[in-house]
mmCIF file with all atom_site columns, C-alpha atoms in Angstrom:
data_model
loop_
_atom_site.group_PDB
_atom_site.id
_atom_site.type_symbol
_atom_site.label_atom_id
_atom_site.label_alt_id
_atom_site.label_comp_id
_atom_site.label_asym_id
_atom_site.label_entity_id
_atom_site.label_seq_id
_atom_site.pdbx_PDB_ins_code
_atom_site.Cartn_x
_atom_site.Cartn_y
_atom_site.Cartn_z
_atom_site.occupancy
_atom_site.B_iso_or_equiv
_atom_site.pdbx_formal_charge
_atom_site.auth_seq_id
_atom_site.auth_comp_id
_atom_site.auth_asym_id
_atom_site.auth_atom_id
_atom_site.pdbx_PDB_model_num
ATOM 1   C CA . GLU A 1 1   ? -16.322 23.082  0.481   1.00 0.00 ? 6   GLU A CA 1
ATOM 2   C CA . ASN A 1 2   ? -12.833 21.837  -0.299  1.00 0.00 ? 7   ASN A CA 1
ATOM 3   C CA . THR A 1 3   ? -12.047 19.128  0.587   1.00 0.00 ? 8   THR A CA 1
ATOM 4   C CA . HIS A 1 4   ? -15.643 17.888  0.608   1.00 0.00 ? 9   HIS A CA 1
ATOM 5   C CA . ASN A 1 5   ? -16.625 16.058  3.773   1.00 0.00 ? 10  ASN A CA 1
ATOM 6   C CA . ARG A 1 6   ? -19.657 14.104  2.580   1.00 0.00 ? 11  ARG A CA 1
ATOM 7   C CA . ALA A 1 7   ? -17.882 13.201  -0.632  1.00 0.00 ? 12  ALA A CA 1
ATOM 8   C CA . GLY A 1 8   ? -15.262 11.371  1.423   1.00 0.00 ? 13  GLY A CA 1
ATOM 9   C CA . GLY A 1 9   ? -12.641 14.098  1.601   1.00 0.00 ? 14  GLY A CA 1
ATOM 10  C CA . ARG A 1 10  ? -12.456 14.424  -2.165  1.00 0.00 ? 15  ARG A CA 1
ATOM 11  C CA . ILE A 1 11  ? -10.762 17.421  -3.721  1.00 0.00 ? 16  ILE A CA 1
ATOM 12  C CA . TYR A 1 12  ? -12.916 19.840  -5.687  1.00 0.00 ? 17  TYR A CA 1
ATOM 13  C CA . PRO A 1 13  ? -11.318 19.961  -9.164  1.00 0.00 ? 18  PRO A CA 1
ATOM 14  C CA . PHE A 1 14  ? -9.500  23.263  -9.625  1.00 0.00 ? 19  PHE A CA 1
ATOM 15  C CA . ASP A 1 15  ? -10.830 23.850  -13.131 1.00 0.00 ? 20  ASP A CA 1
ATOM 16  C CA . GLN A 1 16  ? -14.385 23.485  -11.824 1.00 0.00 ? 21  GLN A CA 1
ATOM 17  C CA . LEU A 1 17  ? -13.655 26.004  -9.081  1.00 0.00 ? 22  LEU A CA 1
ATOM 18  C CA . GLU A 1 18  ? -12.427 28.407  -11.743 1.00 0.00 ? 23  GLU A CA 1
ATOM 19  C CA . THR A 1 19  ? -15.684 27.906  -13.654 1.00 0.00 ? 24  THR A CA 1
ATOM 20  C CA . VAL A 1 20  ? -17.782 28.578  -10.553 1.00 0.00 ? 25  VAL A CA 1
ATOM 21  C CA . PHE A 1 21  ? -15.728 31.676  -9.750  1.00 0.00 ? 26  PHE A CA 1
ATOM 22  C CA . SER A 1 22  ? -16.141 33.025  -13.291 1.00 0.00 ? 27  SER A CA 1
ATOM 23  C CA . PHE A 1 23  ? -19.895 32.344  -13.136 1.00 0.00 ? 28  PHE A CA 1
ATOM 24  C CA . ALA A 1 24  ? -20.142 34.300  -9.876  1.00 0.00 ? 29  ALA A CA 1
ATOM 25  C CA . ARG A 1 25  ? -18.027 37.170  -11.151 1.00 0.00 ? 30  ARG A CA 1
ATOM 26  C CA . GLU A 1 26  ? -20.074 37.578  -14.321 1.00 0.00 ? 31  GLU A CA 1
ATOM 27  C CA . ARG A 1 27  ? -23.239 37.899  -12.198 1.00 0.00 ? 32  ARG A CA 1
ATOM 28  C CA . GLU A 1 28  ? -21.659 40.077  -9.492  1.00 0.00 ? 33  GLU A CA 1
ATOM 29  C CA . LEU A 1 29  ? -22.161 37.357  -6.884  1.00 0.00 ? 34  LEU A CA 1
ATOM 30  C CA . ARG A 1 30  ? -19.839 36.898  -3.935  1.00 0.00 ? 35  ARG A CA 1
ATOM 31  C CA . LEU A 1 31  ? -18.308 33.459  -3.479  1.00 0.00 ? 36  LEU A CA 1
ATOM 32  C CA . HIS A 1 32  ? -17.250 31.873  -0.169  1.00 0.00 ? 37  HIS A CA 1
ATOM 33  C CA . LEU A 1 33  ? -14.929 28.880  0.065   1.00 0.00 ? 38  LEU A CA 1
ATOM 34  C CA . ASP A 1 34  ? -15.317 26.625  3.096   1.00 0.00 ? 39  ASP A CA 1
ATOM 35  C CA . GLY A 1 35  ? -11.683 25.622  3.302   1.00 0.00 ? 40  GLY A CA 1
ATOM 36  C CA . ALA A 1 36  ? -11.658 23.916  6.696   1.00 0.00 ? 41  ALA A CA 1
ATOM 37  C CA . ARG A 1 37  ? -9.542  21.149  5.131   1.00 0.00 ? 42  ARG A CA 1
ATOM 38  C CA . LEU A 1 38  ? -8.112  23.245  2.302   1.00 0.00 ? 43  LEU A CA 1
ATOM 39  C CA . ILE A 1 39  ? -4.576  22.409  3.419   1.00 0.00 ? 44  ILE A CA 1
ATOM 40  C CA . ASN A 1 40  ? -5.301  18.761  2.548   1.00 0.00 ? 45  ASN A CA 1
ATOM 41  C CA . ALA A 1 41  ? -6.333  19.741  -0.973  1.00 0.00 ? 46  ALA A CA 1
ATOM 42  C CA . SER A 1 42  ? -3.303  21.997  -1.371  1.00 0.00 ? 47  SER A CA 1
ATOM 43  C CA . VAL A 1 43  ? -0.789  19.414  -0.187  1.00 0.00 ? 48  VAL A CA 1
ATOM 44  C CA . GLN A 1 44  ? -2.305  16.637  -2.288  1.00 0.00 ? 49  GLN A CA 1
ATOM 45  C CA . THR A 1 45  ? -2.536  18.663  -5.517  1.00 0.00 ? 50  THR A CA 1
ATOM 46  C CA . ALA A 1 46  ? 0.519   20.908  -5.020  1.00 0.00 ? 51  ALA A CA 1
ATOM 47  C CA . ILE A 1 47  ? -1.767  23.851  -5.820  1.00 0.00 ? 52  ILE A CA 1
ATOM 48  C CA . SER A 1 48  ? -0.903  26.711  -3.481  1.00 0.00 ? 53  SER A CA 1
ATOM 49  C CA . LEU A 1 49  ? -3.307  28.106  -0.917  1.00 0.00 ? 54  LEU A CA 1
ATOM 50  C CA . GLU A 1 50  ? -2.867  31.469  -2.618  1.00 0.00 ? 55  GLU A CA 1
ATOM 51  C CA . ARG A 1 51  ? -4.222  30.098  -5.919  1.00 0.00 ? 56  ARG A CA 1
ATOM 52  C CA . TYR A 1 52  ? -7.172  28.509  -4.180  1.00 0.00 ? 57  TYR A CA 1
ATOM 53  C CA . GLY A 1 53  ? -7.857  31.661  -2.193  1.00 0.00 ? 58  GLY A CA 1
ATOM 54  C CA . ALA A 1 54  ? -7.827  33.820  -5.306  1.00 0.00 ? 59  ALA A CA 1
ATOM 55  C CA . LEU A 1 55  ? -10.972 32.012  -6.479  1.00 0.00 ? 60  LEU A CA 1
ATOM 56  C CA . ALA A 1 56  ? -13.201 33.299  -3.685  1.00 0.00 ? 61  ALA A CA 1
ATOM 57  C CA . ASP A 1 57  ? -14.190 36.526  -1.982  1.00 0.00 ? 62  ASP A CA 1
ATOM 58  C CA . SER A 1 58  ? -13.785 34.909  1.422   1.00 0.00 ? 63  SER A CA 1
ATOM 59  C CA . VAL A 1 59  ? -12.165 31.738  2.718   1.00 0.00 ? 64  VAL A CA 1
ATOM 60  C CA . THR A 1 60  ? -12.300 29.919  6.044   1.00 0.00 ? 65  THR A CA 1
ATOM 61  C CA . PHE A 1 61  ? -9.331  27.856  7.156   1.00 0.00 ? 66  PHE A CA 1
ATOM 62  C CA . CYS A 1 62  ? -9.105  25.482  10.115  1.00 0.00 ? 67  CYS A CA 1
ATOM 63  C CA . PHE A 1 63  ? -6.025  24.820  12.259  1.00 0.00 ? 68  PHE A CA 1
ATOM 64  C CA . SER A 1 64  ? -7.605  22.109  14.391  1.00 0.00 ? 69  SER A CA 1
ATOM 65  C CA . LYS A 1 65  ? -8.149  19.431  11.758  1.00 0.00 ? 70  LYS A CA 1
ATOM 66  C CA . GLY A 1 66  ? -5.229  18.116  9.716   1.00 0.00 ? 71  GLY A CA 1
ATOM 67  C CA . LEU A 1 67  ? -2.797  20.661  11.158  1.00 0.00 ? 72  LEU A CA 1
ATOM 68  C CA . GLY A 1 68  ? -3.417  19.365  14.673  1.00 0.00 ? 73  GLY A CA 1
ATOM 69  C CA . ALA A 1 69  ? -3.805  22.573  16.679  1.00 0.00 ? 74  ALA A CA 1
ATOM 70  C CA . PRO A 1 70  ? -6.147  22.236  19.696  1.00 0.00 ? 75  PRO A CA 1
ATOM 71  C CA . ILE A 1 71  ? -8.440  24.988  18.442  1.00 0.00 ? 76  ILE A CA 1
ATOM 72  C CA . GLY A 1 72  ? -8.582  27.711  15.840  1.00 0.00 ? 77  GLY A CA 1
ATOM 73  C CA . SER A 1 73  ? -10.022 28.855  12.546  1.00 0.00 ? 78  SER A CA 1
ATOM 74  C CA . VAL A 1 74  ? -9.559  32.010  10.515  1.00 0.00 ? 79  VAL A CA 1
ATOM 75  C CA . LEU A 1 75  ? -11.669 33.961  8.061   1.00 0.00 ? 80  LEU A CA 1
ATOM 76  C CA . ILE A 1 76  ? -9.796  35.614  5.202   1.00 0.00 ? 81  ILE A CA 1
ATOM 77  C CA . SER A 1 77  ? -11.404 38.344  3.118   1.00 0.00 ? 82  SER A CA 1
ATOM 78  C CA . ASP A 1 78  ? -11.380 42.065  2.367   1.00 0.00 ? 83  ASP A CA 1
ATOM 79  C CA . ARG A 1 79  ? -11.330 44.613  5.200   1.00 0.00 ? 84  ARG A CA 1
ATOM 80  C CA . GLU A 1 80  ? -15.036 45.479  4.979   1.00 0.00 ? 85  GLU A CA 1
ATOM 81  C CA . THR A 1 81  ? -16.064 41.820  5.239   1.00 0.00 ? 86  THR A CA 1
ATOM 82  C CA . ILE A 1 82  ? -13.706 41.194  8.159   1.00 0.00 ? 87  ILE A CA 1
ATOM 83  C CA . ASP A 1 83  ? -15.032 44.248  10.029  1.00 0.00 ? 88  ASP A CA 1
ATOM 84  C CA . ARG A 1 84  ? -18.597 42.948  9.593   1.00 0.00 ? 89  ARG A CA 1
ATOM 85  C CA . ALA A 1 85  ? -17.498 39.478  10.697  1.00 0.00 ? 90  ALA A CA 1
ATOM 86  C CA . PHE A 1 86  ? -15.959 40.887  13.887  1.00 0.00 ? 91  PHE A CA 1
ATOM 87  C CA . LYS A 1 87  ? -19.230 42.584  14.759  1.00 0.00 ? 92  LYS A CA 1
ATOM 88  C CA . TRP A 1 88  ? -21.337 39.484  14.130  1.00 0.00 ? 93  TRP A CA 1
ATOM 89  C CA . ARG A 1 89  ? -18.910 37.296  16.031  1.00 0.00 ? 94  ARG A CA 1
ATOM 90  C CA . LYS A 1 90  ? -19.305 39.522  19.079  1.00 0.00 ? 95  LYS A CA 1
ATOM 91  C CA . ARG A 1 91  ? -23.105 39.653  18.707  1.00 0.00 ? 96  ARG A CA 1
ATOM 92  C CA . LEU A 1 92  ? -23.274 35.858  18.573  1.00 0.00 ? 97  LEU A CA 1
ATOM 93  C CA . GLY A 1 93  ? -21.025 35.413  21.604  1.00 0.00 ? 98  GLY A CA 1
ATOM 94  C CA . GLY A 1 94  ? -17.912 34.327  19.735  1.00 0.00 ? 99  GLY A CA 1
ATOM 95  C CA . GLY A 1 95  ? -15.430 36.724  21.325  1.00 0.00 ? 100 GLY A CA 1
ATOM 96  C CA . MET A 1 96  ? -12.496 35.299  23.282  1.00 0.00 ? 101 MET A CA 1
ATOM 97  C CA . ARG A 1 97  ? -9.816  36.790  25.523  1.00 0.00 ? 102 ARG A CA 1
ATOM 98  C CA . GLN A 1 98  ? -6.224  35.781  26.282  1.00 0.00 ? 103 GLN A CA 1
ATOM 99  C CA . VAL A 1 99  ? -5.948  33.649  23.155  1.00 0.00 ? 104 VAL A CA 1
ATOM 100 C CA . GLY A 1 100 ? -2.219  34.139  22.629  1.00 0.00 ? 105 GLY A CA 1
ATOM 101 C CA . ILE A 1 101 ? -1.401  30.563  23.698  1.00 0.00 ? 106 ILE A CA 1
ATOM 102 C CA . LEU A 1 102 ? -3.937  29.267  21.176  1.00 0.00 ? 107 LEU A CA 1
ATOM 103 C CA . ALA A 1 103 ? -2.507  31.472  18.427  1.00 0.00 ? 108 ALA A CA 1
ATOM 104 C CA . ALA A 1 104 ? 0.947   30.107  19.266  1.00 0.00 ? 109 ALA A CA 1
ATOM 105 C CA . ALA A 1 105 ? -0.320  26.567  18.708  1.00 0.00 ? 110 ALA A CA 1
ATOM 106 C CA . CYS A 1 106 ? -1.721  27.599  15.312  1.00 0.00 ? 111 CYS A CA 1
ATOM 107 C CA . LEU A 1 107 ? 1.614   29.161  14.322  1.00 0.00 ? 112 LEU A CA 1
ATOM 108 C CA . TYR A 1 108 ? 3.431   26.003  15.401  1.00 0.00 ? 113 TYR A CA 1
ATOM 109 C CA . ALA A 1 109 ? 1.051   23.935  13.267  1.00 0.00 ? 114 ALA A CA 1
ATOM 110 C CA . LEU A 1 110 ? 1.740   26.103  10.221  1.00 0.00 ? 115 LEU A CA 1
ATOM 111 C CA . ASP A 1 111 ? 5.483   25.865  10.747  1.00 0.00 ? 116 ASP A CA 1
ATOM 112 C CA . ASN A 1 112 ? 5.669   22.136  11.438  1.00 0.00 ? 117 ASN A CA 1
ATOM 113 C CA . ASN A 1 113 ? 2.572   20.198  10.390  1.00 0.00 ? 118 ASN A CA 1
ATOM 114 C CA . VAL A 1 114 ? 1.822   21.106  6.792   1.00 0.00 ? 119 VAL A CA 1
ATOM 115 C CA . GLN A 1 115 ? 3.858   18.664  4.699   1.00 0.00 ? 120 GLN A CA 1
ATOM 116 C CA . ARG A 1 116 ? 3.315   15.807  7.135   1.00 0.00 ? 121 ARG A CA 1
ATOM 117 C CA . ILE A 1 117 ? -0.362  15.799  6.075   1.00 0.00 ? 122 ILE A CA 1
ATOM 118 C CA . VAL A 1 118 ? 0.802   13.518  3.255   1.00 0.00 ? 123 VAL A CA 1
ATOM 119 C CA . GLU A 1 119 ? 1.184   10.843  5.943   1.00 0.00 ? 124 GLU A CA 1
ATOM 120 C CA . ASP A 1 120 ? -2.506  11.196  6.859   1.00 0.00 ? 125 ASP A CA 1
ATOM 121 C CA . HIS A 1 121 ? -3.459  10.661  3.226   1.00 0.00 ? 126 HIS A CA 1
ATOM 122 C CA . GLU A 1 122 ? -1.265  7.565   2.988   1.00 0.00 ? 127 GLU A CA 1
ATOM 123 C CA . LYS A 1 123 ? -2.805  6.088   6.128   1.00 0.00 ? 128 LYS A CA 1
ATOM 124 C CA . ALA A 1 124 ? -6.325  6.830   4.888   1.00 0.00 ? 129 ALA A CA 1
ATOM 125 C CA . ALA A 1 125 ? -5.470  5.075   1.620   1.00 0.00 ? 130 ALA A CA 1
ATOM 126 C CA . LYS A 1 126 ? -4.414  2.043   3.657   1.00 0.00 ? 131 LYS A CA 1
ATOM 127 C CA . LEU A 1 127 ? -7.726  2.151   5.527   1.00 0.00 ? 132 LEU A CA 1
ATOM 128 C CA . GLY A 1 128 ? -9.428  2.208   2.143   1.00 0.00 ? 133 GLY A CA 1
ATOM 129 C CA . GLU A 1 129 ? -7.575  -0.963  1.190   1.00 0.00 ? 134 GLU A CA 1
ATOM 130 C CA . ILE A 1 130 ? -8.665  -2.588  4.447   1.00 0.00 ? 135 ILE A CA 1
ATOM 131 C CA . VAL A 1 131 ? -12.282 -1.705  3.702   1.00 0.00 ? 136 VAL A CA 1
ATOM 132 C CA . GLU A 1 132 ? -12.066 -3.043  0.152   1.00 0.00 ? 137 GLU A CA 1
ATOM 133 C CA . SER A 1 133 ? -10.638 -6.329  1.368   1.00 0.00 ? 138 SER A CA 1
ATOM 134 C CA . SER A 1 134 ? -13.879 -7.044  3.235   1.00 0.00 ? 139 SER A CA 1
ATOM 135 C CA . SER A 1 135 ? -16.775 -8.733  1.475   1.00 0.00 ? 140 SER A CA 1
ATOM 136 C CA . ILE A 1 136 ? -19.365 -6.912  3.607   1.00 0.00 ? 141 ILE A CA 1
ATOM 137 C CA . LEU A 1 137 ? -17.992 -3.377  3.140   1.00 0.00 ? 142 LEU A CA 1
ATOM 138 C CA . ARG A 1 138 ? -17.713 -1.120  0.102   1.00 0.00 ? 143 ARG A CA 1
ATOM 139 C CA . LEU A 1 139 ? -16.006 2.226   -0.301  1.00 0.00 ? 144 LEU A CA 1
ATOM 140 C CA . ARG A 1 140 ? -18.487 4.986   -1.060  1.00 0.00 ? 145 ARG A CA 1
ATOM 141 C CA . PHE A 1 141 ? -15.851 7.201   -2.710  1.00 0.00 ? 146 PHE A CA 1
ATOM 142 C CA . PRO A 1 142 ? -12.229 6.830   -3.795  1.00 0.00 ? 147 PRO A CA 1
ATOM 143 C CA . VAL A 1 143 ? -9.888  7.856   -0.966  1.00 0.00 ? 148 VAL A CA 1
ATOM 144 C CA . GLU A 1 144 ? -8.115  11.063  -1.974  1.00 0.00 ? 149 GLU A CA 1
ATOM 145 C CA . THR A 1 145 ? -7.144  12.698  1.318   1.00 0.00 ? 150 THR A CA 1
ATOM 146 C CA . ASN A 1 146 ? -7.781  11.824  4.967   1.00 0.00 ? 151 ASN A CA 1
ATOM 147 C CA . ILE A 1 147 ? -11.465 10.815  5.024   1.00 0.00 ? 152 ILE A CA 1
ATOM 148 C CA . VAL A 1 148 ? -12.766 7.320   4.378   1.00 0.00 ? 153 VAL A CA 1
ATOM 149 C CA . ILE A 1 149 ? -16.489 6.687   3.925   1.00 0.00 ? 154 ILE A CA 1
ATOM 150 C CA . PHE A 1 150 ? -17.737 3.171   3.407   1.00 0.00 ? 155 PHE A CA 1
ATOM 151 C CA . GLU A 1 151 ? -21.020 1.319   3.190   1.00 0.00 ? 156 GLU A CA 1
ATOM 152 C CA . VAL A 1 152 ? -21.968 -1.809  5.107   1.00 0.00 ? 157 VAL A CA 1
ATOM 153 C CA . VAL A 1 153 ? -23.492 -3.801  2.254   1.00 0.00 ? 158 VAL A CA 1
ATOM 154 C CA . ASP A 1 154 ? -24.432 -6.809  4.365   1.00 0.00 ? 159 ASP A CA 1
ATOM 155 C CA . GLU A 1 155 ? -27.896 -5.739  5.500   1.00 0.00 ? 160 GLU A CA 1
ATOM 156 C CA . SER A 1 156 ? -27.930 -8.374  8.235   1.00 0.00 ? 161 SER A CA 1
ATOM 157 C CA . ARG A 1 157 ? -25.311 -6.353  10.124  1.00 0.00 ? 162 ARG A CA 1
ATOM 158 C CA . ASP A 1 158 ? -26.674 -3.592  12.328  1.00 0.00 ? 163 ASP A CA 1
ATOM 159 C CA . ILE A 1 159 ? -24.779 -0.301  11.883  1.00 0.00 ? 164 ILE A CA 1
ATOM 160 C CA . GLU A 1 160 ? -25.030 0.793   15.515  1.00 0.00 ? 165 GLU A CA 1
ATOM 161 C CA . GLU A 1 161 ? -23.964 -2.613  16.808  1.00 0.00 ? 166 GLU A CA 1
ATOM 162 C CA . LEU A 1 162 ? -20.944 -2.538  14.518  1.00 0.00 ? 167 LEU A CA 1
ATOM 163 C CA . ARG A 1 163 ? -20.033 0.981   15.601  1.00 0.00 ? 168 ARG A CA 1
ATOM 164 C CA . ALA A 1 164 ? -20.281 -0.010  19.263  1.00 0.00 ? 169 ALA A CA 1
ATOM 165 C CA . ALA A 1 165 ? -18.209 -3.145  18.680  1.00 0.00 ? 170 ALA A CA 1
ATOM 166 C CA . PHE A 1 166 ? -15.442 -1.098  17.062  1.00 0.00 ? 171 PHE A CA 1
ATOM 167 C CA . GLU A 1 167 ? -15.588 1.461   19.868  1.00 0.00 ? 172 GLU A CA 1
ATOM 168 C CA . ARG A 1 168 ? -15.107 -1.255  22.483  1.00 0.00 ? 173 ARG A CA 1
ATOM 169 C CA . GLU A 1 169 ? -11.850 -2.111  20.702  1.00 0.00 ? 174 GLU A CA 1
ATOM 170 C CA . GLY A 1 170 ? -10.767 1.531   20.655  1.00 0.00 ? 175 GLY A CA 1
ATOM 171 C CA . VAL A 1 171 ? -11.687 2.330   17.034  1.00 0.00 ? 176 VAL A CA 1
ATOM 172 C CA . LEU A 1 172 ? -14.033 5.296   16.701  1.00 0.00 ? 177 LEU A CA 1
ATOM 173 C CA . LEU A 1 173 ? -16.235 5.405   13.611  1.00 0.00 ? 178 LEU A CA 1
ATOM 174 C CA . LEU A 1 174 ? -19.059 7.778   12.794  1.00 0.00 ? 179 LEU A CA 1
ATOM 175 C CA . ALA A 1 175 ? -22.367 6.486   11.501  1.00 0.00 ? 180 ALA A CA 1
ATOM 176 C CA . PHE A 1 176 ? -22.847 8.698   8.459   1.00 0.00 ? 181 PHE A CA 1
ATOM 177 C CA . GLY A 1 177 ? -26.455 8.272   7.430   1.00 0.00 ? 182 GLY A CA 1
ATOM 178 C CA . GLY A 1 178 ? -28.140 5.152   6.135   1.00 0.00 ? 183 GLY A CA 1
ATOM 179 C CA . ARG A 1 179 ? -25.629 2.311   6.083   1.00 0.00 ? 184 ARG A CA 1
ATOM 180 C CA . PHE A 1 180 ? -22.535 4.479   5.744   1.00 0.00 ? 185 PHE A CA 1
ATOM 181 C CA . MET A 1 181 ? -19.704 4.971   8.209   1.00 0.00 ? 186 MET A CA 1
ATOM 182 C CA . ARG A 1 182 ? -16.785 7.411   8.277   1.00 0.00 ? 187 ARG A CA 1
ATOM 183 C CA . MET A 1 183 ? -13.186 7.253   9.457   1.00 0.00 ? 188 MET A CA 1
ATOM 184 C CA . VAL A 1 184 ? -10.667 10.123  9.516   1.00 0.00 ? 189 VAL A CA 1
ATOM 185 C CA . THR A 1 185 ? -6.890  10.070  9.878   1.00 0.00 ? 190 THR A CA 1
ATOM 186 C CA . HIS A 1 186 ? -4.888  12.817  11.584  1.00 0.00 ? 191 HIS A CA 1
ATOM 187 C CA . LEU A 1 187 ? -1.481  13.372  13.172  1.00 0.00 ? 192 LEU A CA 1
ATOM 188 C CA . ASP A 1 188 ? -2.324  11.328  16.285  1.00 0.00 ? 193 ASP A CA 1
ATOM 189 C CA . ILE A 1 189 ? -2.900  8.200   14.168  1.00 0.00 ? 194 ILE A CA 1
ATOM 190 C CA . THR A 1 190 ? 0.284   6.150   13.755  1.00 0.00 ? 195 THR A CA 1
ATOM 191 C CA . SER A 1 191 ? 1.213   3.400   11.321  1.00 0.00 ? 196 SER A CA 1
ATOM 192 C CA . ASP A 1 192 ? 0.943   0.949   14.227  1.00 0.00 ? 197 ASP A CA 1
ATOM 193 C CA . ASP A 1 193 ? -2.609  2.169   14.776  1.00 0.00 ? 198 ASP A CA 1
ATOM 194 C CA . ILE A 1 194 ? -3.478  1.368   11.162  1.00 0.00 ? 199 ILE A CA 1
ATOM 195 C CA . GLU A 1 195 ? -2.098  -2.167  11.555  1.00 0.00 ? 200 GLU A CA 1
ATOM 196 C CA . ARG A 1 196 ? -4.138  -2.566  14.726  1.00 0.00 ? 201 ARG A CA 1
ATOM 197 C CA . VAL A 1 197 ? -7.263  -1.313  12.951  1.00 0.00 ? 202 VAL A CA 1
ATOM 198 C CA . GLU A 1 198 ? -6.747  -3.936  10.246  1.00 0.00 ? 203 GLU A CA 1
ATOM 199 C CA . LYS A 1 199 ? -6.708  -6.721  12.853  1.00 0.00 ? 204 LYS A CA 1
ATOM 200 C CA . ILE A 1 200 ? -9.727  -5.274  14.678  1.00 0.00 ? 205 ILE A CA 1
ATOM 201 C CA . PHE A 1 201 ? -11.688 -5.027  11.426  1.00 0.00 ? 206 PHE A CA 1
ATOM 202 C CA . GLU A 1 202 ? -11.041 -8.713  10.786  1.00 0.00 ? 207 GLU A CA 1
ATOM 203 C CA . GLU A 1 203 ? -12.071 -9.675  14.318  1.00 0.00 ? 208 GLU A CA 1
ATOM 204 C CA . VAL A 1 204 ? -15.215 -7.543  14.484  1.00 0.00 ? 209 VAL A CA 1
ATOM 205 C CA . LEU A 1 205 ? -16.461 -8.263  10.979  1.00 0.00 ? 210 LEU A CA 1
ATOM 206 C CA . ASP A 1 206 ? -15.883 -11.990 11.348  1.00 0.00 ? 211 ASP A CA 1
ATOM 207 C CA . ALA A 1 207 ? -17.658 -12.138 14.707  1.00 0.00 ? 212 ALA A CA 1
#
């Protein structure tokens, strides 16, 4: 998975991917890359999608995350694998009709929303700074792309109560197991939103 969700949107090191790919090749194993947020890794590292894709037998790619399309993912592989995937998609009820308007949104996202993903990363980094400025929160991982995972280290604060308090102020966080919470930036999050989040964090955490 690249970027890795539960590792806080961190980028899988390219040299390690090469090692995994070589290991699989030597043992005649097929390798799949979950690249739902691969565009984030590519933009941040300046490593092309083609280079990433060459290190797997199949790759998934999502248009509805950082690229901002309303729906859409693709599977990229050899013809035999794609033919099998089509059959299993139909068997599992995944077929759709009249999807041209959705495909148009995906094409628009590819044409217009790739390089702007840098802005999401910058805003996530700012959220990371906001988290680190609090004495009761601690970043779980360094912020590399658009996901921020942090721990509530003050055990007197109830995670669900905090989440609900933020939601009442319009800030949606995801409880992420134990005492961890997750935030994600995307194209609908503005710089003004980040400033507002900073004020809300101060208000809620000081309450």
